[in-house]
């Protein structure tokens, strides 16, 4: 049973920053692909960013503002979010898998509001 535990969400003002963390149960080395997705109220879950074999991929809406990274020594994947906008408000989910996303975390709420 794989568990992914996200942390770092919260309330932030527009223009602010947050860093999300995701720690899998067991070794992160099992997962070739890890990513962050989000779901806003009334909308479908959407890709935010993925990282696979060191190569990152971003949604157009976050390109240049968000950075995904992976630290195998700390068994953690991060999402650094800068210049946050109200439209970034959503529940953010960590995903992991061997060749595609097979496992999901419970999500962490990010709210961008003044």
mmCIF file with all atom_site columns, C-alpha atoms in Angstrom:
data_model
loop_
_atom_site.group_PDB
_atom_site.id
_atom_site.type_symbol
_atom_site.label_atom_id
_atom_site.label_alt_id
_atom_site.label_comp_id
_atom_site.label_asym_id
_atom_site.label_entity_id
_atom_site.label_seq_id
_atom_site.pdbx_PDB_ins_code
_atom_site.Cartn_x
_atom_site.Cartn_y
_atom_site.Cartn_z
_atom_site.occupancy
_atom_site.B_iso_or_equiv
_atom_site.pdbx_formal_charge
_atom_site.auth_seq_id
_atom_site.auth_comp_id
_atom_site.auth_asym_id
_atom_site.auth_atom_id
_atom_site.pdbx_PDB_model_num
ATOM 1   C CA . UNK A 1 1   ? 0.000   0.000  0.000   1.00 0.00 ? 1   UNK A CA 1
ATOM 2   C CA . UNK A 1 2   ? 1.568   3.261  -1.159  1.00 0.00 ? 2   UNK A CA 1
ATOM 3   C CA . UNK A 1 3   ? 0.868   6.407  0.782   1.00 0.00 ? 3   UNK A CA 1
ATOM 4   C CA . UNK A 1 4   ? 1.755   9.925  -0.311  1.00 0.00 ? 4   UNK A CA 1
ATOM 5   C CA . UNK A 1 5   ? 1.624   12.622 2.337   1.00 0.00 ? 5   UNK A CA 1
ATOM 6   C CA . UNK A 1 6   ? 1.386   16.232 1.222   1.00 0.00 ? 6   UNK A CA 1
ATOM 7   C CA . UNK A 1 7   ? 2.073   19.278 3.366   1.00 0.00 ? 7   UNK A CA 1
ATOM 8   C CA . UNK A 1 8   ? 2.683   23.000 3.014   1.00 0.00 ? 8   UNK A CA 1
ATOM 9   C CA . UNK A 1 9   ? -0.696  24.263 1.887   1.00 0.00 ? 9   UNK A CA 1
ATOM 10  C CA . UNK A 1 10  ? -2.420  27.246 3.437   1.00 0.00 ? 10  UNK A CA 1
ATOM 11  C CA . UNK A 1 11  ? -3.755  30.744 2.917   1.00 0.00 ? 11  UNK A CA 1
ATOM 12  C CA . UNK A 1 12  ? -1.559  33.236 1.089   1.00 0.00 ? 12  UNK A CA 1
ATOM 13  C CA . UNK A 1 13  ? -2.090  36.670 -0.410  1.00 0.00 ? 13  UNK A CA 1
ATOM 14  C CA . UNK A 1 14  ? -1.893  37.240 -4.165  1.00 0.00 ? 14  UNK A CA 1
ATOM 15  C CA . UNK A 1 15  ? 1.740   37.557 -5.203  1.00 0.00 ? 15  UNK A CA 1
ATOM 16  C CA . UNK A 1 16  ? 2.905   35.409 -2.325  1.00 0.00 ? 16  UNK A CA 1
ATOM 17  C CA . UNK A 1 17  ? 4.703   32.071 -2.255  1.00 0.00 ? 17  UNK A CA 1
ATOM 18  C CA . UNK A 1 18  ? 4.208   28.607 -0.836  1.00 0.00 ? 18  UNK A CA 1
ATOM 19  C CA . UNK A 1 19  ? 6.206   25.403 -1.006  1.00 0.00 ? 19  UNK A CA 1
ATOM 20  C CA . UNK A 1 20  ? 4.395   22.091 -1.049  1.00 0.00 ? 20  UNK A CA 1
ATOM 21  C CA . UNK A 1 21  ? 6.083   18.860 -0.023  1.00 0.00 ? 21  UNK A CA 1
ATOM 22  C CA . UNK A 1 22  ? 5.163   15.255 -0.739  1.00 0.00 ? 22  UNK A CA 1
ATOM 23  C CA . UNK A 1 23  ? 6.697   12.292 1.064   1.00 0.00 ? 23  UNK A CA 1
ATOM 24  C CA . UNK A 1 24  ? 5.912   8.762  -0.114  1.00 0.00 ? 24  UNK A CA 1
ATOM 25  C CA . UNK A 1 25  ? 5.850   5.720  2.122   1.00 0.00 ? 25  UNK A CA 1
ATOM 26  C CA . UNK A 1 26  ? 8.936   3.679  1.433   1.00 0.00 ? 26  UNK A CA 1
ATOM 27  C CA . UNK A 1 27  ? 11.628  4.762  -0.988  1.00 0.00 ? 27  UNK A CA 1
ATOM 28  C CA . UNK A 1 28  ? 10.994  7.511  -3.506  1.00 0.00 ? 28  UNK A CA 1
ATOM 29  C CA . UNK A 1 29  ? 13.350  5.610  -5.787  1.00 0.00 ? 29  UNK A CA 1
ATOM 30  C CA . UNK A 1 30  ? 10.498  3.282  -6.734  1.00 0.00 ? 30  UNK A CA 1
ATOM 31  C CA . UNK A 1 31  ? 8.824   6.071  -8.651  1.00 0.00 ? 31  UNK A CA 1
ATOM 32  C CA . UNK A 1 32  ? 10.138  7.219  -12.015 1.00 0.00 ? 32  UNK A CA 1
ATOM 33  C CA . UNK A 1 33  ? 7.424   9.819  -12.361 1.00 0.00 ? 33  UNK A CA 1
ATOM 34  C CA . UNK A 1 34  ? 6.066   12.153 -9.705  1.00 0.00 ? 34  UNK A CA 1
ATOM 35  C CA . UNK A 1 35  ? 3.826   15.129 -10.084 1.00 0.00 ? 35  UNK A CA 1
ATOM 36  C CA . UNK A 1 36  ? 1.456   17.690 -8.720  1.00 0.00 ? 36  UNK A CA 1
ATOM 37  C CA . UNK A 1 37  ? -2.131  18.106 -9.814  1.00 0.00 ? 37  UNK A CA 1
ATOM 38  C CA . UNK A 1 38  ? -4.881  20.392 -8.577  1.00 0.00 ? 38  UNK A CA 1
ATOM 39  C CA . UNK A 1 39  ? -8.630  20.515 -8.440  1.00 0.00 ? 39  UNK A CA 1
ATOM 40  C CA . UNK A 1 40  ? -10.594 23.699 -7.959  1.00 0.00 ? 40  UNK A CA 1
ATOM 41  C CA . UNK A 1 41  ? -14.253 23.667 -6.858  1.00 0.00 ? 41  UNK A CA 1
ATOM 42  C CA . UNK A 1 42  ? -16.513 22.613 -9.714  1.00 0.00 ? 42  UNK A CA 1
ATOM 43  C CA . UNK A 1 43  ? -13.586 21.764 -11.983 1.00 0.00 ? 43  UNK A CA 1
ATOM 44  C CA . UNK A 1 44  ? -11.772 18.620 -13.039 1.00 0.00 ? 44  UNK A CA 1
ATOM 45  C CA . UNK A 1 45  ? -8.388  17.675 -11.655 1.00 0.00 ? 45  UNK A CA 1
ATOM 46  C CA . UNK A 1 46  ? -5.658  19.140 -13.841 1.00 0.00 ? 46  UNK A CA 1
ATOM 47  C CA . UNK A 1 47  ? -1.947  18.719 -14.281 1.00 0.00 ? 47  UNK A CA 1
ATOM 48  C CA . UNK A 1 48  ? 0.260   21.307 -12.599 1.00 0.00 ? 48  UNK A CA 1
ATOM 49  C CA . UNK A 1 49  ? 3.731   19.799 -13.019 1.00 0.00 ? 49  UNK A CA 1
ATOM 50  C CA . UNK A 1 50  ? 5.458   16.468 -13.385 1.00 0.00 ? 50  UNK A CA 1
ATOM 51  C CA . UNK A 1 51  ? 9.049   15.340 -13.119 1.00 0.00 ? 51  UNK A CA 1
ATOM 52  C CA . UNK A 1 52  ? 10.407  12.186 -14.729 1.00 0.00 ? 52  UNK A CA 1
ATOM 53  C CA . UNK A 1 53  ? 14.079  11.197 -15.085 1.00 0.00 ? 53  UNK A CA 1
ATOM 54  C CA . UNK A 1 54  ? 14.977  14.734 -14.047 1.00 0.00 ? 54  UNK A CA 1
ATOM 55  C CA . UNK A 1 55  ? 12.906  16.385 -16.752 1.00 0.00 ? 55  UNK A CA 1
ATOM 56  C CA . UNK A 1 56  ? 10.085  18.688 -15.657 1.00 0.00 ? 56  UNK A CA 1
ATOM 57  C CA . UNK A 1 57  ? 6.848   19.462 -17.440 1.00 0.00 ? 57  UNK A CA 1
ATOM 58  C CA . UNK A 1 58  ? 4.485   22.313 -16.516 1.00 0.00 ? 58  UNK A CA 1
ATOM 59  C CA . UNK A 1 59  ? 1.002   23.466 -17.318 1.00 0.00 ? 59  UNK A CA 1
ATOM 60  C CA . UNK A 1 60  ? 1.005   26.674 -19.331 1.00 0.00 ? 60  UNK A CA 1
ATOM 61  C CA . UNK A 1 61  ? -0.850  28.442 -16.530 1.00 0.00 ? 61  UNK A CA 1
ATOM 62  C CA . UNK A 1 62  ? 2.005   27.930 -14.045 1.00 0.00 ? 62  UNK A CA 1
ATOM 63  C CA . UNK A 1 63  ? 5.052   28.003 -16.352 1.00 0.00 ? 63  UNK A CA 1
ATOM 64  C CA . UNK A 1 64  ? 7.605   30.438 -15.010 1.00 0.00 ? 64  UNK A CA 1
ATOM 65  C CA . UNK A 1 65  ? 5.936   30.720 -11.594 1.00 0.00 ? 65  UNK A CA 1
ATOM 66  C CA . UNK A 1 66  ? 6.054   27.159 -10.218 1.00 0.00 ? 66  UNK A CA 1
ATOM 67  C CA . UNK A 1 67  ? 9.022   24.818 -9.913  1.00 0.00 ? 67  UNK A CA 1
ATOM 68  C CA . UNK A 1 68  ? 8.862   21.088 -9.264  1.00 0.00 ? 68  UNK A CA 1
ATOM 69  C CA . UNK A 1 69  ? 11.888  19.378 -7.777  1.00 0.00 ? 69  UNK A CA 1
ATOM 70  C CA . UNK A 1 70  ? 12.815  16.042 -6.305  1.00 0.00 ? 70  UNK A CA 1
ATOM 71  C CA . UNK A 1 71  ? 15.275  15.316 -3.508  1.00 0.00 ? 71  UNK A CA 1
ATOM 72  C CA . UNK A 1 72  ? 15.940  11.598 -3.320  1.00 0.00 ? 72  UNK A CA 1
ATOM 73  C CA . UNK A 1 73  ? 18.124  11.993 -0.227  1.00 0.00 ? 73  UNK A CA 1
ATOM 74  C CA . UNK A 1 74  ? 15.179  13.552 1.630   1.00 0.00 ? 74  UNK A CA 1
ATOM 75  C CA . UNK A 1 75  ? 12.654  11.212 0.000   1.00 0.00 ? 75  UNK A CA 1
ATOM 76  C CA . UNK A 1 76  ? 10.605  14.251 -0.967  1.00 0.00 ? 76  UNK A CA 1
ATOM 77  C CA . UNK A 1 77  ? 9.202   15.985 -4.019  1.00 0.00 ? 77  UNK A CA 1
ATOM 78  C CA . UNK A 1 78  ? 8.497   19.707 -3.816  1.00 0.00 ? 78  UNK A CA 1
ATOM 79  C CA . UNK A 1 79  ? 6.405   22.279 -5.607  1.00 0.00 ? 79  UNK A CA 1
ATOM 80  C CA . UNK A 1 80  ? 7.670   25.827 -5.165  1.00 0.00 ? 80  UNK A CA 1
ATOM 81  C CA . UNK A 1 81  ? 4.885   28.231 -6.034  1.00 0.00 ? 81  UNK A CA 1
ATOM 82  C CA . UNK A 1 82  ? 5.679   31.900 -6.553  1.00 0.00 ? 82  UNK A CA 1
ATOM 83  C CA . UNK A 1 83  ? 3.611   34.870 -7.735  1.00 0.00 ? 83  UNK A CA 1
ATOM 84  C CA . UNK A 1 84  ? 0.459   33.100 -6.661  1.00 0.00 ? 84  UNK A CA 1
ATOM 85  C CA . UNK A 1 85  ? -2.854  34.213 -8.137  1.00 0.00 ? 85  UNK A CA 1
ATOM 86  C CA . UNK A 1 86  ? -6.421  33.747 -6.879  1.00 0.00 ? 86  UNK A CA 1
ATOM 87  C CA . UNK A 1 87  ? -6.993  31.313 -9.742  1.00 0.00 ? 87  UNK A CA 1
ATOM 88  C CA . UNK A 1 88  ? -4.338  29.037 -8.232  1.00 0.00 ? 88  UNK A CA 1
ATOM 89  C CA . UNK A 1 89  ? -6.749  28.314 -5.388  1.00 0.00 ? 89  UNK A CA 1
ATOM 90  C CA . UNK A 1 90  ? -7.392  24.558 -5.324  1.00 0.00 ? 90  UNK A CA 1
ATOM 91  C CA . UNK A 1 91  ? -6.691  21.313 -3.549  1.00 0.00 ? 91  UNK A CA 1
ATOM 92  C CA . UNK A 1 92  ? -3.239  20.194 -4.650  1.00 0.00 ? 92  UNK A CA 1
ATOM 93  C CA . UNK A 1 93  ? -2.550  16.485 -4.980  1.00 0.00 ? 93  UNK A CA 1
ATOM 94  C CA . UNK A 1 94  ? 0.739   14.665 -5.173  1.00 0.00 ? 94  UNK A CA 1
ATOM 95  C CA . UNK A 1 95  ? 0.930   11.738 -7.583  1.00 0.00 ? 95  UNK A CA 1
ATOM 96  C CA . UNK A 1 96  ? 3.538   9.035  -8.168  1.00 0.00 ? 96  UNK A CA 1
ATOM 97  C CA . UNK A 1 97  ? 4.091   5.970  -10.268 1.00 0.00 ? 97  UNK A CA 1
ATOM 98  C CA . UNK A 1 98  ? 6.576   3.859  -12.150 1.00 0.00 ? 98  UNK A CA 1
ATOM 99  C CA . UNK A 1 99  ? 5.741   5.017  -15.700 1.00 0.00 ? 99  UNK A CA 1
ATOM 100 C CA . UNK A 1 100 ? 2.532   6.939  -15.118 1.00 0.00 ? 100 UNK A CA 1
ATOM 101 C CA . UNK A 1 101 ? 0.725   8.310  -12.078 1.00 0.00 ? 101 UNK A CA 1
ATOM 102 C CA . UNK A 1 102 ? -0.775  5.351  -10.241 1.00 0.00 ? 102 UNK A CA 1
ATOM 103 C CA . UNK A 1 103 ? -0.932  6.627  -6.671  1.00 0.00 ? 103 UNK A CA 1
ATOM 104 C CA . UNK A 1 104 ? -2.396  9.767  -5.129  1.00 0.00 ? 104 UNK A CA 1
ATOM 105 C CA . UNK A 1 105 ? -2.134  11.635 -1.878  1.00 0.00 ? 105 UNK A CA 1
ATOM 106 C CA . UNK A 1 106 ? -5.059  13.035 0.084   1.00 0.00 ? 106 UNK A CA 1
ATOM 107 C CA . UNK A 1 107 ? -4.424  16.591 -1.046  1.00 0.00 ? 107 UNK A CA 1
ATOM 108 C CA . UNK A 1 108 ? -3.564  19.887 0.597   1.00 0.00 ? 108 UNK A CA 1
ATOM 109 C CA . UNK A 1 109 ? -5.613  23.062 0.293   1.00 0.00 ? 109 UNK A CA 1
ATOM 110 C CA . UNK A 1 110 ? -4.049  26.182 -1.208  1.00 0.00 ? 110 UNK A CA 1
ATOM 111 C CA . UNK A 1 111 ? -6.073  29.370 -0.983  1.00 0.00 ? 111 UNK A CA 1
ATOM 112 C CA . UNK A 1 112 ? -4.878  32.600 -2.584  1.00 0.00 ? 112 UNK A CA 1
ATOM 113 C CA . UNK A 1 113 ? -6.885  35.531 -1.332  1.00 0.00 ? 113 UNK A CA 1
ATOM 114 C CA . UNK A 1 114 ? -6.474  39.004 0.080   1.00 0.00 ? 114 UNK A CA 1
#
